[in-house]
Amino acid sequence: MARLYTQIEKDGQLYCRPSPLEEDVHFTIENGVLRVSAKTSSLGPGYHAHLANSLRKLADANGFEWQEDEEYFDETGYFSNDNFEVLQSEHDKIGHSLAGLLIKQAELGMNNFRLGLPADFNVMGLNDFALTSLGPRPKSFFENFSAEAYFIWWEKNLSPQTRQYMAEALLWSELSWAAPLAPHDQVLAATALELTTDLELPWQAELRSLIDAQKPRAPTLDGIGYKRHHFRRRGTGHWTLLVPGYFELEADDDKLIWWWSNRSIYFSSLSFNGSRSATNEIRKEKRYDFSEEANGCMYSAKFSTDSEDESYIHLHGTVEAEGTVAILTITMGDPSDREWALDILRSVRLSPPAADTN
């Protein structure tokens, strides 16, 4: 996992991420005092103990001692008592409390929870009770909850189960599964295979073939990995749209670009005063190939062939609502992708602005 370590210094503060499966370890200096804070409940007690021991080694190597106070302390008590069984017990309580809360919320009609994943991790096509770092989980998993099966790093050492869970969490949440692998995906794939070199697991063969693949190949929907599926991504303004999870994202001024192989999605938006009818004449002048009204918006699109490379086709589309318009240019290198491009355009939705909390 060392090759996945990241470190960022910002505004005089240091953010270290020993693993992409957990939040940053945050170092600050306040009035000459070094402080550290970290969340460990996604990975589990093994990671908690590993981080605590690493912080002790840091202090020993630099001739200082960590002190706990009312604001900065280890909630599990492990940093002071070094009792791993108690640490596991505390995580077991956390896990069972979470499971009980989810079951209660399910009784109120709620489901499709996200656990240990970003809040905007809006993967489509998976309607399981909960999505976790180790994949979708049904309601029965939480009704018969096992902390050992939930936490990625349950034991103190890197046991075979821990290494398998670490690898599969990376593959579920981080890997794109599209060939050829991008450089960061090459690192993820190599790390997953390295963690499980002494194990036989169903996904290893596909992963090895991806590492060697040179020709573009979109992932199938079957198998481990959230990014095989579409995600609802946030565009500019208050717009959202569906984008394949394996597409890369680039930001260019006020425009967002998602791309993979010979497909790309350029997205921007404008706001204006006046009603949507003000753009009706413009729509007529452009003579769109496609136009329909749905979801309180007007969807319009026109196809064209690239002026420099006729093998590429562009969809020029707009989605209009009162006071705003989303503007899309979708580029594809295969004429059979026209319907795919129209599906992307049809997926655009206008979401209400976030409530003002000030």
Coordinates of C-alpha atoms in Angstrom, one line a residue:
M1 CA 0.0 0.0 0.0
A2 CA 3.0 2.3 0.4
R3 CA 2.9 3.2 -3.3
L4 CA -0.6 4.6 -2.8
Y5 CA 0.5 7.0 0.0
T6 CA -0.2 10.7 -0.8
Q7 CA 0.8 13.9 1.0
I8 CA -0.3 17.5 0.5
E9 CA 0.8 20.6 2.3
K10 CA -1.8 23.4 2.3
D11 CA -2.0 26.7 4.2
G12 CA 0.8 25.6 6.6
Q13 CA -1.0 22.3 7.3
L14 CA 0.0 18.8 6.3
Y15 CA -2.5 16.2 5.0
C16 CA -1.2 12.6 4.7
R17 CA -3.2 9.7 3.4
P18 CA -1.6 6.4 4.1
S19 CA -4.4 4.6 2.3
P20 CA -7.0 5.8 -0.3
L21 CA -9.5 3.8 1.7
E22 CA -9.5 6.3 4.6
E23 CA -9.6 10.0 5.2
D24 CA -6.5 12.2 5.5
V25 CA -4.3 12.2 8.7
H26 CA -4.3 15.9 9.5
F27 CA -1.2 17.6 11.1
T28 CA -1.3 21.2 12.3
I29 CA 0.9 23.4 14.4
E30 CA -1.0 25.7 16.8
N31 CA 0.9 28.0 19.1
G32 CA 4.0 25.9 18.8
V33 CA 2.1 22.7 19.5
L34 CA 2.0 19.9 16.9
R35 CA -1.5 18.3 16.7
V36 CA -2.8 15.3 14.8
S37 CA -6.3 14.1 14.0
A38 CA -7.5 11.2 12.0
K39 CA -10.5 9.0 11.2
T40 CA -10.0 5.3 11.4
S41 CA -13.5 3.8 11.5
S42 CA -13.7 3.0 7.8
L43 CA -10.8 0.7 7.7
G44 CA -11.1 -0.7 11.2
P45 CA -9.1 -1.5 14.4
G46 CA -6.1 -2.9 12.5
Y47 CA -5.5 0.5 10.8
H48 CA -6.2 2.3 14.0
A49 CA -3.4 0.4 15.8
H50 CA -1.1 0.8 12.8
L51 CA -1.6 4.5 12.8
A52 CA -1.1 4.9 16.5
N53 CA 2.1 2.8 16.4
S54 CA 3.4 4.9 13.5
L55 CA 2.7 8.1 15.4
R56 CA 4.6 6.7 18.4
K57 CA 7.6 5.9 16.1
L58 CA 7.4 9.5 14.7
A59 CA 7.6 10.9 18.2
D60 CA 10.5 8.6 19.3
A61 CA 12.5 9.5 16.1
N62 CA 12.2 13.2 16.7
G63 CA 12.5 13.3 20.5
F64 CA 9.0 14.4 21.6
E65 CA 6.0 12.9 23.3
W66 CA 2.3 13.0 22.3
Q67 CA -0.1 14.2 24.9
E68 CA -3.9 13.8 24.9
D69 CA -6.2 16.5 26.1
E70 CA -9.9 17.3 26.2
E71 CA -10.0 18.1 22.5
Y72 CA -7.4 15.7 21.0
F73 CA -7.6 12.2 22.4
D74 CA -8.1 8.6 21.3
E75 CA -11.8 7.8 21.7
T76 CA -11.1 4.1 21.9
G77 CA -8.3 4.5 24.6
Y78 CA -5.9 2.4 22.5
F79 CA -3.2 5.1 22.3
S80 CA -2.7 5.0 26.1
N81 CA -3.6 1.4 27.0
D82 CA -2.3 -0.4 23.8
N83 CA -5.1 -3.0 24.4
F84 CA -6.0 -4.4 20.9
E85 CA -8.9 -6.5 22.2
V86 CA -10.5 -3.4 23.7
L87 CA -9.9 -1.6 20.4
Q88 CA -11.7 -4.4 18.5
S89 CA -14.5 -4.3 21.1
E90 CA -14.9 -0.5 20.5
H91 CA -15.1 -1.0 16.8
D92 CA -17.6 -3.8 17.2
K93 CA -19.8 -1.4 19.2
I94 CA -19.5 1.2 16.5
G95 CA -20.4 -1.3 13.8
H96 CA -23.4 -2.7 15.7
S97 CA -24.6 0.8 16.5
L98 CA -24.4 1.7 12.8
A99 CA -26.3 -1.5 11.7
G100 CA -29.0 -0.8 14.2
L101 CA -29.4 2.7 13.0
L102 CA -29.7 1.6 9.3
I103 CA -32.4 -1.0 10.2
K104 CA -34.4 1.7 12.0
Q105 CA -34.1 4.0 9.1
A106 CA -35.2 1.1 6.8
E107 CA -38.3 0.8 8.8
L108 CA -39.1 4.4 7.9
G109 CA -38.7 3.6 4.2
M110 CA -35.1 4.6 3.7
N111 CA -32.5 2.5 1.8
N112 CA -29.7 2.7 -0.7
F113 CA -27.2 3.9 2.0
R114 CA -23.6 4.8 1.3
L115 CA -21.1 3.6 3.9
G116 CA -17.4 4.5 3.8
L117 CA -17.9 6.2 0.4
P118 CA -18.0 9.8 -0.6
A119 CA -21.3 11.6 -0.1
D120 CA -21.6 12.2 -3.8
F121 CA -20.8 8.6 -4.7
N122 CA -24.0 8.3 -6.8
V123 CA -23.5 5.1 -8.7
M124 CA -26.5 4.0 -10.8
G125 CA -27.9 0.5 -11.4
L126 CA -27.1 -0.9 -8.0
N127 CA -30.3 -0.9 -5.9
D128 CA -28.9 -2.8 -2.9
F129 CA -29.7 -1.9 0.7
A130 CA -26.3 -0.4 1.2
L131 CA -23.1 0.3 -0.8
T132 CA -19.9 -0.2 1.2
S133 CA -16.2 -0.1 0.4
L134 CA -16.4 -3.9 0.1
G135 CA -19.3 -3.9 -2.3
P136 CA -23.1 -3.9 -2.1
R137 CA -24.6 -5.4 1.0
P138 CA -28.2 -6.6 1.5
K139 CA -30.4 -5.7 4.5
S140 CA -29.8 -9.2 6.0
F141 CA -26.1 -8.4 6.3
F142 CA -26.9 -5.7 8.8
E143 CA -29.7 -7.7 10.5
N144 CA -27.0 -10.3 11.2
F145 CA -24.1 -7.9 11.6
S146 CA -20.5 -9.1 12.0
A147 CA -17.9 -6.5 12.6
E148 CA -15.2 -8.9 11.3
A149 CA -17.0 -9.1 8.0
Y150 CA -17.7 -5.3 7.8
F151 CA -14.3 -3.7 8.6
I152 CA -11.6 -4.0 6.0
W153 CA -8.7 -4.3 8.6
W154 CA -10.1 -6.2 11.6
E155 CA -7.0 -8.0 12.8
K156 CA -3.8 -6.4 14.1
N157 CA -1.6 -8.1 11.5
L158 CA -2.0 -8.2 7.7
S159 CA -3.8 -11.5 7.6
P160 CA -4.9 -13.1 4.3
Q161 CA -8.5 -11.9 4.9
T162 CA -7.2 -8.3 5.6
R163 CA -5.1 -8.3 2.5
Q164 CA -8.0 -9.7 0.4
Y165 CA -10.4 -7.0 1.8
M166 CA -7.8 -4.3 1.2
A167 CA -7.4 -5.3 -2.4
E168 CA -11.1 -5.7 -3.0
A169 CA -11.9 -2.4 -1.5
L170 CA -9.5 -0.7 -3.9
L171 CA -11.0 -2.6 -6.8
W172 CA -14.6 -1.8 -5.8
S173 CA -14.1 1.9 -5.1
E174 CA -11.1 3.1 -7.1
L175 CA -10.3 1.0 -10.2
S176 CA -11.9 2.0 -13.5
W177 CA -11.8 -1.5 -15.1
A178 CA -11.4 0.0 -18.5
A179 CA -8.5 -0.9 -20.9
P180 CA -5.9 0.2 -21.3
L181 CA -5.4 1.1 -17.7
A182 CA -4.5 4.7 -16.9
P183 CA -1.2 5.1 -14.9
H184 CA -2.9 5.5 -11.5
D185 CA -5.1 2.4 -12.3
Q186 CA -1.9 0.5 -13.2
V187 CA -0.7 1.2 -9.7
L188 CA -4.0 0.1 -8.1
A189 CA -4.1 -3.1 -10.1
A190 CA -0.5 -4.0 -9.3
T191 CA -1.1 -3.3 -5.6
A192 CA -4.2 -5.5 -5.5
L193 CA -2.3 -8.4 -7.1
E194 CA 0.6 -7.9 -4.8
L195 CA -1.6 -8.0 -1.7
T196 CA -3.2 -11.2 -2.8
T197 CA -0.2 -13.0 -4.5
D198 CA -0.7 -16.1 -2.3
L199 CA -4.5 -16.2 -2.7
E200 CA -6.7 -17.5 -5.5
L201 CA -9.6 -15.0 -6.2
P202 CA -12.1 -14.8 -9.1
W203 CA -11.1 -11.3 -10.2
Q204 CA -7.3 -11.8 -10.5
A205 CA -7.4 -13.2 -14.1
E206 CA -9.4 -10.2 -15.4
L207 CA -7.0 -7.8 -13.6
R208 CA -3.9 -9.4 -15.1
S209 CA -5.4 -9.2 -18.6
L210 CA -6.2 -5.5 -18.0
I211 CA -2.6 -4.8 -17.0
D212 CA -1.4 -6.2 -20.3
A213 CA -4.2 -4.8 -22.5
Q214 CA -3.3 -2.2 -25.1
K215 CA -6.5 -1.8 -27.1
P216 CA -9.4 0.2 -25.7
R217 CA -12.0 -2.0 -24.0
A218 CA -14.9 -0.7 -21.9
P219 CA -15.6 -2.8 -18.8
T220 CA -18.5 -5.2 -18.6
L221 CA -21.2 -4.6 -16.0
D222 CA -20.5 -8.0 -14.3
G223 CA -18.0 -8.3 -11.6
I224 CA -16.4 -6.3 -8.8
G225 CA -16.1 -2.6 -9.3
Y226 CA -18.5 0.3 -8.9
K227 CA -16.9 2.2 -11.8
R228 CA -18.2 -0.3 -14.3
H229 CA -21.5 1.5 -13.9
H230 CA -22.8 5.0 -14.6
F231 CA -22.5 7.7 -12.0
R232 CA -24.7 10.8 -11.6
R233 CA -22.1 13.5 -11.8
R234 CA -22.5 17.2 -11.0
G235 CA -22.0 19.5 -13.9
T236 CA -21.7 23.3 -13.8
G237 CA -24.5 25.4 -12.5
H238 CA -27.2 23.2 -10.9
W239 CA -27.1 20.5 -13.5
T240 CA -26.3 16.8 -13.2
L241 CA -25.9 14.1 -15.7
L242 CA -25.0 10.4 -16.0
V243 CA -21.4 9.6 -17.0
P244 CA -19.7 6.2 -17.2
G245 CA -17.8 5.6 -14.0
Y246 CA -14.6 4.8 -15.9
F247 CA -14.4 8.2 -17.7
E248 CA -11.7 10.6 -16.6
L249 CA -12.5 14.1 -15.6
E250 CA -10.8 17.4 -16.5
A251 CA -11.8 20.9 -15.6
D252 CA -11.2 23.7 -18.1
D253 CA -12.2 27.1 -16.9
D254 CA -16.0 27.0 -16.6
K255 CA -16.3 23.7 -18.6
L256 CA -16.1 20.1 -17.5
I257 CA -14.7 17.4 -19.7
W258 CA -15.2 13.7 -19.2
W259 CA -13.4 11.4 -21.6
W260 CA -12.3 7.8 -22.4
S261 CA -10.7 6.4 -25.6
N262 CA -12.5 8.1 -28.5
R263 CA -15.5 9.3 -26.5
S264 CA -15.7 12.7 -24.7
I265 CA -18.4 14.8 -23.0
Y266 CA -17.9 18.6 -22.9
F267 CA -20.3 20.2 -20.4
S268 CA -21.0 23.9 -19.6
S269 CA -24.0 26.0 -18.7
L270 CA -25.3 29.5 -18.8
S271 CA -27.8 31.4 -16.7
F272 CA -30.0 34.2 -18.1
N273 CA -33.0 36.4 -17.3
G274 CA -36.2 35.5 -19.1
S275 CA -38.3 32.5 -20.0
R276 CA -37.2 29.5 -21.9
S277 CA -39.3 30.6 -24.9
A278 CA -36.7 33.2 -25.6
T279 CA -34.5 30.5 -27.1
N280 CA -37.2 28.9 -29.3
E281 CA -36.2 30.8 -32.4
I282 CA -32.5 29.8 -31.9
R283 CA -33.6 26.2 -31.7
K284 CA -35.5 26.5 -35.0
E285 CA -32.6 28.2 -36.7
K286 CA -30.2 25.4 -35.8
R287 CA -32.7 22.8 -37.1
Y288 CA -32.0 20.2 -34.4
D289 CA -32.1 16.5 -35.3
F290 CA -33.6 15.7 -32.0
S291 CA -35.9 17.7 -29.7
E292 CA -38.2 16.6 -26.9
E293 CA -39.7 18.1 -23.7
A294 CA -39.3 16.1 -20.4
N295 CA -38.5 16.6 -16.8
G296 CA -39.5 20.3 -17.0
C297 CA -36.7 20.9 -19.6
M298 CA -36.4 21.1 -23.4
Y299 CA -33.8 18.7 -24.8
S300 CA -32.4 19.4 -28.3
A301 CA -29.5 17.9 -30.3
K302 CA -27.8 18.1 -33.7
F303 CA -25.2 15.8 -35.1
S304 CA -22.3 16.8 -37.2
T305 CA -19.1 15.3 -38.7
D306 CA -15.8 16.5 -37.5
S307 CA -14.3 19.0 -40.1
E308 CA -10.8 17.6 -39.7
D309 CA -11.4 13.9 -39.1
E310 CA -14.6 12.5 -40.6
S311 CA -14.3 9.4 -38.5
Y312 CA -15.5 11.5 -35.5
I313 CA -19.1 12.6 -34.9
H314 CA -20.2 15.3 -32.6
L315 CA -23.5 15.7 -30.8
H316 CA -24.2 19.4 -30.1
G317 CA -26.9 19.5 -27.5
T318 CA -28.8 21.9 -25.1
V319 CA -31.1 21.3 -22.2
E320 CA -33.1 24.3 -21.4
A321 CA -35.0 25.3 -18.3
E322 CA -36.3 28.6 -16.9
G323 CA -33.4 30.9 -16.6
T324 CA -30.6 28.4 -17.4
V325 CA -29.3 26.2 -20.2
A326 CA -26.9 23.2 -20.1
I327 CA -24.7 23.0 -23.2
L328 CA -23.1 19.7 -24.2
T329 CA -20.8 18.6 -27.0
I330 CA -20.4 14.8 -27.1
T331 CA -17.7 13.4 -29.4
M332 CA -17.6 9.8 -30.5
G333 CA -15.5 7.8 -32.9
D334 CA -18.1 5.2 -33.8
P335 CA -21.4 6.1 -35.6
S336 CA -23.1 3.4 -33.6
D337 CA -22.5 5.5 -30.5
R338 CA -25.2 8.1 -31.5
E339 CA -27.8 6.5 -29.3
W340 CA -25.4 6.4 -26.4
A341 CA -24.7 10.1 -26.9
L342 CA -28.5 10.8 -26.9
D343 CA -28.9 8.8 -23.7
I344 CA -26.2 11.0 -22.0
L345 CA -28.1 14.1 -23.2
R346 CA -31.4 12.7 -21.9
S347 CA -29.9 12.0 -18.5
V348 CA -29.2 15.7 -17.8
R349 CA -31.3 17.0 -14.9
L350 CA -31.7 20.4 -13.2
S351 CA -31.2 20.0 -9.4
P352 CA -32.4 22.7 -7.0
P353 CA -29.6 24.9 -5.5
A354 CA -28.4 24.0 -2.0
A355 CA -30.2 25.7 0.8
D356 CA -28.5 28.8 2.2
T357 CA -27.4 28.0 5.8
N358 CA -26.2 31.5 6.6

